[in-house]
């Protein structure tokens, strides 16, 4: 046995789980196929929900990201081309912000700093797993060089998960035929910790508040339009951006190059197989319309950590079928709901058919008049 738990995939989900389990005293090994290098800016930020931040604080990561993370206190959702909008204020549900916006690469660096301080967590880079077999009390992995074994393997290896495929777990999903363009701007007026999401026929356009009077842009368009935008010079791209942001942030300046991400949905039919658990995008990859993709992964991590720690403290097997069953039962329903909700939002809001447009605008107006419903959505976004 080489570790209590072996995690395959060393990005956000794998490293966050390693920090949680490592903090709880388990012996953890992370296998990442990429080479060891400093994480680089990729245009994207994460909107970490209040609940995700609570879990990260418990794992000793929270204080490492807080100085780079901007609290998000207000959210405006608007239907482009109409006066219909909805405002959400975090003060209506308590003192905490909805969440924090942090750059992907800074989050990754903070996770690595935490893991460096945990002597019971090891990360092996440039490691490719060739086969995975379950044999009685252990799962065995064959690598390009050597073999490893542990009572539990966690697949945190993203949408194209080797673990999911090796275990023969089917997944359903589709391509949204939308591409998200992600970049960062600075602006002359303060954002006052507010985010704005405009729904337009090509997909949502969001500005998310960052530290140092900057905002993160997630601009979704049909693939052909996105491709054309990506080919524009910085000056022309900025002009197009100005027309989308409008003037609430004053004069804007593009301070990163744009990056593009094709958008798909994928949901695994099961989250477990003998001595294997799937977490994060390996189990469910969703549209970023509600900024919840990784927050769902953090939900998996919270439940899995709780189940494993409770069992191992009693000296029992962390890969026992009862743990896997409880994990799947506790996560499948919540994740399934979020998959359905985000998919429904994409279909409802990326739609210019007149009756749908009318129903949507009417719905936004009606919701403004229903504070309890608004509070329900706010709590869902915060993960509480
Ligand atoms: C434009 C955009 C904006 C987003 N914004 C938000 C947001 O605001 N909030 C939010 O919560 N989520 C957001 N998301 C979603 C979020 O980025 C993902 O949910 C998250 O990054 C998934 O992390 P992961 O670690 O599960 O998977 P991945 O990031 O895919 O990582 C998988 C890792 O496994 C490794 N790997 C793969 N196969 C193997 C193998 N066989 N052996 C070893 N290693 C392997 C890979 O190299 C990689 O490091 C956004 C997504 C997009 C596209």
Coordinates of C-alpha atoms and ligand atoms in Angstrom, one line a residue:
X1 CA 0.0 0.0 0.0
X2 CA 1.6 3.3 -1.1
X3 CA -0.9 5.8 0.4
X4 CA -4.3 5.9 2.2
X5 CA -5.7 7.6 -0.9
X6 CA -4.3 8.1 -4.4
X7 CA -5.7 11.0 -6.3
X8 CA -5.3 11.0 -10.1
X9 CA -5.3 14.6 -11.5
X10 CA -3.5 17.5 -9.8
X11 CA -5.5 20.6 -10.8
X12 CA -8.1 22.5 -8.6
X13 CA -10.2 19.5 -7.5
X14 CA -7.3 17.0 -7.0
X15 CA -5.1 19.5 -5.1
X16 CA -8.0 20.8 -3.0
X17 CA -9.0 17.3 -1.9
X18 CA -5.3 16.5 -1.1
X19 CA -5.3 19.7 1.1
X20 CA -8.5 18.6 2.9
X21 CA -7.4 15.0 3.5
X22 CA -3.8 15.9 4.2
X23 CA -4.9 18.4 6.9
X24 CA -7.0 15.6 8.4
X25 CA -3.8 13.5 8.7
X26 CA -4.3 11.0 5.9
X27 CA -1.4 9.8 3.8
X28 CA -2.2 11.1 0.2
X29 CA -0.4 10.7 -3.1
X30 CA -1.4 12.9 -6.1
X31 CA -0.5 11.8 -9.6
X32 CA -0.5 14.5 -12.3
X33 CA 0.4 13.8 -15.9
X34 CA 1.6 17.5 -16.5
X35 CA 5.1 18.5 -15.7
X36 CA 5.9 20.4 -12.5
X37 CA 5.8 24.1 -13.3
X38 CA 4.4 27.4 -11.8
X39 CA 0.7 27.7 -12.8
X40 CA 0.3 30.4 -15.5
X41 CA -2.4 32.9 -16.1
X42 CA -5.1 31.4 -18.3
X43 CA -7.6 34.4 -18.6
X44 CA -10.0 32.8 -16.1
X45 CA -11.0 33.5 -12.6
X46 CA -13.0 31.3 -10.2
X47 CA -16.0 32.6 -8.3
X48 CA -15.5 30.7 -5.1
X49 CA -18.7 30.5 -3.2
X50 CA -19.0 31.2 0.6
X51 CA -19.3 27.4 1.3
X52 CA -16.2 26.6 -0.9
X53 CA -14.2 29.2 1.0
X54 CA -15.3 27.8 4.3
X55 CA -13.9 24.4 3.2
X56 CA -10.7 25.9 1.9
X57 CA -10.2 27.8 5.2
X58 CA -10.6 24.5 7.1
X59 CA -7.9 23.0 4.8
X60 CA -5.4 25.8 5.5
X61 CA -5.7 27.3 2.0
X62 CA -8.2 30.2 2.7
X63 CA -5.6 32.6 4.2
X64 CA -3.3 32.0 1.3
X65 CA -5.8 33.2 -1.3
X66 CA -7.7 35.9 0.6
X67 CA -5.3 38.7 -0.2
X68 CA -5.7 38.0 -4.0
X69 CA -9.5 37.3 -3.8
X70 CA -12.1 40.0 -4.2
X71 CA -15.4 39.7 -2.3
X72 CA -18.5 39.8 -4.5
X73 CA -21.3 41.5 -2.6
X74 CA -23.9 42.4 -5.3
X75 CA -24.9 40.7 -8.5
X76 CA -27.1 42.3 -11.3
X77 CA -28.6 39.9 -13.9
X78 CA -30.0 41.7 -16.9
X79 CA -31.6 40.8 -20.2
X80 CA -29.7 42.6 -22.9
X81 CA -31.8 44.9 -25.1
X82 CA -34.5 45.3 -22.4
X83 CA -35.0 47.1 -19.1
X84 CA -35.6 43.8 -17.3
X85 CA -33.1 43.1 -14.6
X86 CA -32.7 41.5 -11.2
X87 CA -30.5 42.7 -8.3
X88 CA -29.1 40.4 -5.6
X89 CA -27.5 41.9 -2.5
X90 CA -25.6 39.6 -0.1
X91 CA -26.5 41.9 2.8
X92 CA -30.1 40.6 2.3
X93 CA -29.0 37.1 3.5
X94 CA -26.3 38.0 6.1
X95 CA -22.9 39.6 6.6
X96 CA -20.9 37.4 4.2
X97 CA -20.3 38.0 0.5
X98 CA -21.7 35.7 -2.1
X99 CA -18.2 34.6 -2.9
X100 CA -14.7 35.6 -3.8
X101 CA -13.2 36.1 -7.3
X102 CA -9.7 34.8 -7.6
X103 CA -7.4 34.2 -10.6
X104 CA -7.1 30.5 -11.5
X105 CA -3.3 30.5 -11.4
X106 CA -3.1 32.2 -8.1
X107 CA -5.5 29.7 -6.6
X108 CA -3.4 26.9 -8.0
X109 CA -0.2 28.4 -6.5
X110 CA -1.9 28.8 -3.1
X111 CA -2.9 25.1 -3.2
X112 CA 0.7 24.1 -4.0
X113 CA 2.0 26.3 -1.1
X114 CA -0.3 24.5 1.3
X115 CA 0.6 21.0 0.0
X116 CA 4.4 21.9 0.3
X117 CA 3.8 22.4 4.0
X118 CA 2.0 19.0 4.5
X119 CA 4.5 16.3 4.9
X120 CA 1.9 13.5 4.5
X121 CA 0.9 14.7 1.0
X122 CA 3.1 13.9 -2.0
X123 CA 2.5 15.1 -5.6
X124 CA 4.2 13.2 -8.5
X125 CA 4.3 15.1 -11.8
X126 CA 4.8 13.8 -15.3
X127 CA 3.1 10.6 -14.2
X128 CA 0.8 8.7 -16.6
X129 CA -1.4 6.0 -15.4
X130 CA -1.7 3.1 -17.9
X131 CA -4.0 0.7 -16.1
X132 CA -6.2 0.6 -13.0
X133 CA -7.4 -2.7 -11.5
X134 CA -9.3 -3.5 -8.3
X135 CA -8.3 -6.6 -6.5
X136 CA -9.8 -7.3 -3.0
X137 CA -8.7 -4.7 -0.5
X138 CA -6.6 -2.6 -2.9
X139 CA -6.7 -0.9 -6.2
X140 CA -3.6 -1.3 -8.3
X141 CA -2.2 1.3 -10.8
X142 CA 0.3 0.6 -13.5
X143 CA 2.4 3.6 -14.4
X144 CA 4.8 4.2 -17.3
X145 CA 7.4 3.3 -14.6
X146 CA 6.3 1.0 -11.8
X147 CA 3.2 0.2 -9.9
X148 CA 1.2 1.7 -7.0
X149 CA -1.6 0.5 -4.8
X150 CA -4.1 2.1 -2.3
X151 CA -7.5 1.2 -0.8
X152 CA -9.1 4.1 -2.6
X153 CA -8.4 5.9 -5.9
X154 CA -10.0 9.3 -6.6
X155 CA -10.5 10.3 -10.2
X156 CA -10.0 14.1 -10.3
X157 CA -8.8 14.0 -13.9
X158 CA -11.2 16.3 -15.6
X159 CA -13.9 15.9 -18.3
X160 CA -11.9 13.5 -20.4
X161 CA -11.4 11.3 -17.3
X162 CA -9.1 8.3 -17.7
X163 CA -10.5 6.9 -14.4
X164 CA -14.1 7.1 -15.6
X165 CA -13.4 5.4 -18.8
X166 CA -11.2 2.7 -17.3
X167 CA -14.0 1.9 -14.8
X168 CA -16.5 1.7 -17.7
X169 CA -18.7 4.5 -16.3
X170 CA -20.8 6.0 -19.1
X171 CA -21.5 9.8 -19.2
X172 CA -24.1 11.9 -21.1
X173 CA -23.7 15.4 -22.3
X174 CA -23.7 17.8 -25.3
X175 CA -21.9 20.7 -26.9
X176 CA -23.5 24.1 -26.3
X177 CA -22.1 25.5 -29.5
X178 CA -20.9 28.4 -27.5
X179 CA -17.4 29.6 -26.7
X180 CA -16.4 31.6 -23.6
X181 CA -13.8 34.3 -24.1
X182 CA -12.0 35.1 -20.8
X183 CA -9.8 38.1 -20.2
X184 CA -9.1 40.8 -17.6
X185 CA -9.7 44.6 -17.7
X186 CA -8.8 47.5 -15.5
X187 CA -11.2 50.5 -15.3
X188 CA -11.3 54.1 -14.2
X189 CA -14.5 53.7 -12.0
X190 CA -14.6 51.3 -9.0
X191 CA -16.8 48.2 -9.3
X192 CA -17.9 48.4 -5.6
X193 CA -17.7 44.6 -5.4
X194 CA -20.5 44.2 -7.9
X195 CA -20.8 41.6 -10.7
X196 CA -23.0 42.1 -13.7
X197 CA -24.3 39.3 -16.0
X198 CA -26.0 40.3 -19.3
X199 CA -27.9 37.6 -21.2
X200 CA -27.6 38.0 -24.9
X201 CA -28.6 35.6 -27.7
X202 CA -25.0 34.4 -28.2
X203 CA -24.7 33.5 -24.5
X204 CA -24.0 35.4 -21.2
X205 CA -21.6 38.3 -20.9
X206 CA -20.3 38.7 -17.3
X207 CA -18.0 41.2 -15.5
X208 CA -16.8 39.9 -12.1
X209 CA -15.0 42.1 -9.6
X210 CA -11.3 41.6 -9.0
X211 CA -8.7 43.1 -6.6
X212 CA -6.8 46.3 -7.7
X213 CA -9.8 47.9 -9.6
X214 CA -9.8 45.2 -12.2
X215 CA -12.7 43.0 -13.5
X216 CA -12.7 39.5 -15.0
X217 CA -14.7 39.2 -18.3
X218 CA -16.5 36.0 -19.4
X219 CA -17.9 36.8 -22.8
X220 CA -19.9 33.9 -24.4
X221 CA -20.6 33.9 -28.1
X222 CA -21.5 31.4 -30.9
X223 CA -18.2 29.7 -32.0
X224 CA -17.9 31.6 -35.3
X225 CA -18.3 35.0 -33.6
X226 CA -15.9 34.1 -30.9
X227 CA -13.3 32.9 -33.4
X228 CA -13.6 36.3 -35.2
X229 CA -13.2 38.1 -31.9
X230 CA -10.1 36.1 -31.1
X231 CA -8.5 37.2 -34.4
X232 CA -9.0 40.9 -33.8
X233 CA -6.3 43.2 -32.8
X234 CA -6.3 44.3 -29.1
X235 CA -7.5 47.8 -30.1
X236 CA -10.5 46.5 -32.1
X237 CA -11.3 43.8 -29.5
X238 CA -11.3 46.5 -26.8
X239 CA -13.8 48.6 -28.8
X240 CA -16.1 45.7 -29.0
X241 CA -15.7 45.1 -25.3
X242 CA -16.5 48.7 -24.5
X243 CA -19.8 48.4 -26.2
X244 CA -20.7 45.3 -24.1
X245 CA -19.4 46.7 -20.7
X246 CA -21.2 50.0 -21.3
X247 CA -20.1 52.9 -19.1
X248 CA -20.6 51.7 -15.6
X249 CA -16.9 51.0 -15.1
X250 CA -15.7 54.2 -16.8
X251 CA -12.8 53.9 -19.2
X252 CA -11.7 50.3 -19.6
X253 CA -8.3 48.9 -20.6
X254 CA -7.6 45.4 -21.7
X255 CA -4.8 44.1 -19.5
X256 CA -4.5 40.5 -20.6
X257 CA -4.8 38.7 -23.9
X258 CA -8.2 36.9 -24.4
X259 CA -8.3 33.1 -24.0
X260 CA -11.2 31.0 -25.5
X261 CA -12.9 27.9 -24.1
X262 CA -15.5 25.8 -26.0
X263 CA -18.5 25.0 -23.7
X264 CA -19.9 21.5 -23.1
X265 CA -22.0 19.7 -20.6
X266 CA -21.0 16.3 -19.2
X267 CA -22.4 14.2 -16.4
X268 CA -21.2 10.8 -15.3
X269 CA -24.0 8.2 -14.8
X270 CA -22.3 6.9 -11.6
X271 CA -19.7 8.6 -9.4
X272 CA -18.2 5.3 -8.1
X273 CA -16.9 1.9 -9.0
X274 CA -15.1 -0.6 -6.8
X275 CA -12.4 1.3 -4.9
X276 CA -12.9 4.4 -7.2
X277 CA -14.6 7.7 -6.7
X278 CA -15.0 10.5 -9.2
X279 CA -14.9 14.2 -8.2
X280 CA -15.0 17.6 -9.9
X281 CA -15.2 17.8 -13.7
X282 CA -14.4 14.1 -14.0
X283 CA -18.0 13.6 -12.5
X284 CA -19.8 16.7 -13.8
X285 CA -18.7 19.5 -16.2
X286 CA -21.2 22.3 -16.6
X287 CA -21.7 25.6 -18.4
X288 CA -20.0 28.6 -16.5
X289 CA -23.3 30.6 -16.7
X290 CA -23.7 30.5 -12.9
X291 CA -20.0 30.2 -12.0
X292 CA -20.7 27.0 -10.1
X293 CA -18.5 24.3 -11.9
X294 CA -15.7 24.1 -9.4
X295 CA -18.0 24.9 -6.5
X296 CA -19.8 21.6 -7.2
X297 CA -16.4 20.0 -7.1
X298 CA -15.8 21.6 -3.7
X299 CA -19.1 20.1 -2.6
X300 CA -17.9 16.7 -3.6
X301 CA -14.6 17.3 -1.7
X302 CA -16.4 18.3 1.5
X303 CA -18.6 15.2 1.5
X304 CA -15.9 12.8 0.5
X305 CA -13.5 14.2 3.2
X306 CA -16.2 13.9 5.8
X307 CA -16.9 10.2 4.9
X308 CA -13.3 9.2 4.6
X309 CA -12.2 10.9 7.8
X310 CA -15.1 9.4 9.8
X311 CA -14.2 5.9 8.6
X312 CA -10.5 6.0 8.9
X313 CA -10.7 7.4 12.5
X314 CA -12.5 4.2 13.4
X315 CA -9.6 2.3 11.8
X316 CA -11.8 1.1 8.9
X317 CA -11.1 0.9 5.2
X318 CA -11.4 4.3 3.3
X319 CA -12.4 2.4 0.1
X320 CA -15.2 0.4 1.7
X321 CA -18.3 0.1 -0.5
X322 CA -20.5 1.8 2.1
X323 CA -18.5 5.0 1.9
X324 CA -18.7 5.0 -1.8
X325 CA -22.4 4.4 -1.7
X326 CA -23.0 7.3 0.8
X327 CA -20.8 9.7 -1.2
X328 CA -22.7 9.0 -4.4
X329 CA -26.1 9.3 -2.7
X330 CA -25.2 12.6 -1.0
X331 CA -23.7 14.2 -4.1
X332 CA -25.6 12.9 -7.1
X333 CA -28.9 14.7 -6.3
X334 CA -27.4 18.1 -5.6
X335 CA -25.1 18.0 -8.6
X336 CA -27.9 16.7 -10.8
X337 CA -30.0 19.7 -9.8
X338 CA -27.3 22.1 -10.6
X339 CA -26.6 20.4 -14.0
X340 CA -30.4 20.8 -14.8
X341 CA -30.6 24.3 -13.5
X342 CA -27.5 25.6 -15.5
X343 CA -28.6 23.8 -18.6
X344 CA -32.1 25.3 -18.3
X345 CA -30.7 28.8 -17.8
X346 CA -28.5 28.5 -20.9
X347 CA -31.5 27.4 -23.0
X348 CA -33.8 30.1 -21.6
X349 CA -31.4 33.0 -21.8
X350 CA -29.6 32.2 -25.1
X351 CA -32.8 32.4 -26.9
X352 CA -34.2 35.2 -29.1
X353 CA -37.5 33.4 -30.0
X354 CA -40.2 36.1 -29.2
X355 CA -42.5 34.0 -26.8
X356 CA -39.4 32.8 -24.9
X357 CA -38.0 36.3 -24.7
X358 CA -41.3 37.6 -23.4
X359 CA -41.6 34.8 -20.8
X360 CA -38.1 35.5 -19.7
X361 CA -38.5 39.2 -19.3
X362 CA -41.8 38.7 -17.5
X363 CA -40.2 36.2 -15.2
X364 CA -37.3 38.6 -14.3
X365 CA -39.9 41.3 -13.4
X366 CA -42.0 38.9 -11.4
X367 CA -39.0 37.5 -9.5
X368 CA -38.0 41.1 -8.5
X369 CA -41.4 41.1 -6.6
X370 CA -40.7 37.8 -4.8
X371 CA -38.0 38.4 -2.2
X372 CA -38.2 34.8 -0.7
X373 CA -37.4 33.4 -4.2
X374 CA -34.5 35.8 -4.5
X375 CA -33.2 34.8 -1.2
X376 CA -33.4 31.1 -2.2
X377 CA -31.2 31.8 -5.3
X378 CA -28.7 33.8 -3.3
X379 CA -28.3 31.0 -0.7
X380 CA -27.9 28.5 -3.6
X381 CA -25.1 30.7 -5.1
X382 CA -23.4 30.9 -1.7
X383 CA -23.7 27.1 -1.3
X384 CA -25.6 27.4 2.0
Ligands
LIG1 C1 -14.7 30.0 -18.9 C2 -14.9 29.2 -17.7 C3 -15.2 29.9 -16.5 C4 -15.4 29.2 -15.3 N1 -15.7 29.9 -14.1 C5 -15.9 29.2 -13.0 C6 -16.3 29.9 -11.8 O1 -16.4 31.2 -11.8 N2 -16.5 29.2 -10.7 C7 -16.4 27.9 -10.7 O2 -16.7 27.3 -9.6 N3 -16.1 27.2 -11.8 C8 -15.8 27.8 -12.9 N4 -15.5 27.1 -14.0 C9 -15.3 25.7 -14.0 C10 -13.9 25.3 -13.4 O3 -12.9 25.9 -14.1 C11 -13.8 23.7 -13.4 O4 -14.9 23.2 -12.9 C12 -12.5 23.3 -12.7 O5 -11.4 23.9 -13.2 C13 -12.4 21.8 -12.8 O6 -11.2 21.4 -12.1 P1 -10.8 19.8 -12.0 O7 -9.6 19.8 -11.2 O8 -12.0 19.0 -11.6 O9 -10.5 19.4 -13.5 P2 -9.4 19.9 -14.6 O10 -9.1 21.4 -14.4 O11 -9.8 19.4 -15.9 O12 -8.1 19.1 -14.1 C14 -7.8 17.8 -14.4 C15 -6.4 17.5 -14.1 O13 -6.1 16.1 -14.3 C16 -4.9 15.9 -15.0 N5 -5.1 14.6 -15.7 C17 -6.0 14.3 -16.7 N6 -5.9 13.0 -17.0 C18 -4.9 12.5 -16.3 C19 -4.3 11.2 -16.1 N7 -4.7 10.2 -16.9 N8 -3.3 11.0 -15.2 C20 -2.9 12.1 -14.4 N9 -3.4 13.3 -14.5 C21 -4.4 13.5 -15.4 C22 -4.9 17.1 -16.0 O14 -3.6 17.4 -16.4 C23 -5.4 18.2 -15.0 O15 -4.3 18.8 -14.3 C24 -15.3 27.8 -15.3 C25 -15.0 27.1 -16.4 C26 -14.8 27.8 -17.6 C27 -14.5 27.0 -18.9

